[in-house]
Amino acid sequence: MDINKQLVPVKNIAAIDLGSNSFHMIVAQLINKRFQIISRHKKRVHLASGLDNNKILSEEAMERGLDCLRLFAERIKDFEYKNVRIAATYTLREAKNAHVFITKAKKIFPYDIEVLPGIEEARLIYLGVLFGQTNKEKRLVVDIGGGSTELILGQGNDPKYTTSKNMGCVNLTQKFFKKNNIDQKHINKAILYVEQELESISLRYQRVGWNHTIGCSGTVKIIREVINHYKFEKDIISLPAMEFILNKVSKFSNIDEIDIKGLTPERKPVFLSGLIILIGIFKSLQIKNMSYSDSALREGLIYEMDPTFQKKDIRFNTVSEISKQYNVDLVQVRLISQTLQYILERCSLFLEGFKKQEMINILHWATKLHEIGLNINYSGYHKHSFYITQNTPMPGFNKEVQDVLSLLIRWHRKSIKLDLNTIEKFHFFPAPSILQSLKIFRLAIVLNGTRLSYNLDNLAFKCDQNSMHIEFKKDWIEKHKLIESDLIQEQEYWSQYGFNLILTYL
């Protein structure tokens, strides 16, 4: 028997979660269309403690994170680019100088770091908890991190309601227990603060209801382990059990002095705040008990990484739902998309492989969303469209992709006052590619300014990084003087960036 014929193809995959308190990595193999986790790695970096009041991340905190990435890099140095996914959460989402850390990390890791919006983090956490499950029941998933807390209400694989609150065990400690002193007054204030933060969602969540509450990640895990050391139902987190633990903790005068069964030294600094957040969640949502899941964000990243597990890119559904909500003119969308594709087939985006397709996707999503601001007011509608796109929760989108999409929409018409420093901070897409994409997008819109269909064969395109040459059939341009006028105006707009738009009539 030929042994080689019996070998099953194996794909190595890694997912890394750059959390506020710890960095985590899981390594898995895809064998026979099934994921098998083969190793887990974790290192505390205390990233959030390096974020100051001005949301600037300290050099010391960055270096702790980079040291961890150097260790992770050794484990996955031979992995293909497409098989590694890295997601950053609260601290890098909030840090104004996150791009500095990401630039340094790029020198250690040849992989891109996705900064996740809170709602996208919540969605992936939910998928991670369901990793490998087929149960269709309604469930509430709770993840308490160092900088934020996510609450997701869903059924089966569908996260119906996702919430991300900027309260985690690190920043709650800084807010109420800054000097590590423990007193009942601050404990009560902290619990009330949590309940107030959840006031906006508690009634809606309770009205929808759920059958099972699941907690995940380190905070919930250590609370469960501490409860297991006392006379309560094993592996079940309940409000009476947590209040019993809180009563024991409150007898200590300082966080450093806390000495209770099951509490590890590394979790001691944030245990009280994590316990308070979970108590506040239980009270606000009237939860009776909670179980624990070892799976969370990292498993959610892996779940979406392989096409075998992807039914459809969720981002297409997200964009369609938003365009439907704002009654977008789908006929105009189709005209612009056809022109856009016609230009793209003739003009390179200076991108290769995955990133090229990503930029093309973004351009087509922009055609569906650039007019959503018309529902507010025609005057300056591009600004309204930008604001909506920038601030609407968009499942499936990481922060940079949503930012690039918003940028294209903001500058798709009128004068261009684009800050080049802004686009130079992006990491997925180089600045020249974004500028080239914006030019093509604007042209596709200008060429459909009359909102009437025509034969695209009347136009020919040639382009490079610094110029675009458009040839028109003379009899066609004679019938489209308005488009010609808009193109001449477009020449002016682009000249300030050293880009030539050349019009020729045949």
JSON list of C-alpha atoms in Angstrom, two decimals, residues 3 12 47 85-86 131 167 170 273 275 305 313 350 372 387 409 414 424 438 479:
[
{"chain": "A", "resi": 3, "resn": "ILE", "atom": "CA", "xyz": [1.43, 5.35, 2.42]},
{"chain": "A", "resi": 12, "resn": "ASN", "atom": "CA", "xyz": [-2.06, 25.20, 9.78]},
{"chain": "A", "resi": 47, "resn": "LEU", "atom": "CA", "xyz": [-1.68, 46.90, 27.67]},
{"chain": "A", "resi": 85, "resn": "ARG", "atom": "CA", "xyz": [-5.59, 36.42, 11.63]},
{"chain": "A", "resi": 86, "resn": "ILE", "atom": "CA", "xyz": [-4.74, 38.98, 14.32]},
{"chain": "A", "resi": 131, "resn": "PHE", "atom": "CA", "xyz": [-17.44, 27.02, 17.86]},
{"chain": "A", "resi": 167, "resn": "MET", "atom": "CA", "xyz": [-16.13, 49.08, 30.99]},
{"chain": "A", "resi": 170, "resn": "VAL", "atom": "CA", "xyz": [-8.84, 47.28, 34.21]},
{"chain": "A", "resi": 273, "resn": "SER", "atom": "CA", "xyz": [-13.68, 44.91, 39.38]},
{"chain": "A", "resi": 275, "resn": "LEU", "atom": "CA", "xyz": [-16.64, 40.46, 39.99]},
{"chain": "A", "resi": 305, "resn": "MET", "atom": "CA", "xyz": [-10.96, 32.08, 8.37]},
{"chain": "A", "resi": 313, "resn": "ASP", "atom": "CA", "xyz": [-19.20, 37.13, 3.54]},
{"chain": "A", "resi": 350, "resn": "PHE", "atom": "CA", "xyz": [-1.60, 48.56, -7.73]},
{"chain": "A", "resi": 372, "resn": "ILE", "atom": "CA", "xyz": [-27.59, 57.19, 2.06]},
{"chain": "A", "resi": 387, "resn": "TYR", "atom": "CA", "xyz": [-21.15, 60.18, 9.25]},
{"chain": "A", "resi": 409, "resn": "ILE", "atom": "CA", "xyz": [-17.82, 58.14, 0.62]},
{"chain": "A", "resi": 414, "resn": "LYS", "atom": "CA", "xyz": [-16.94, 68.32, -4.69]},
{"chain": "A", "resi": 424, "resn": "GLU", "atom": "CA", "xyz": [-0.67, 56.92, 5.50]},
{"chain": "A", "resi": 438, "resn": "LEU", "atom": "CA", "xyz": [-10.87, 57.32, -4.87]},
{"chain": "A", "resi": 479, "resn": "LYS", "atom": "CA", "xyz": [-24.86, 64.56, -26.39]}
]
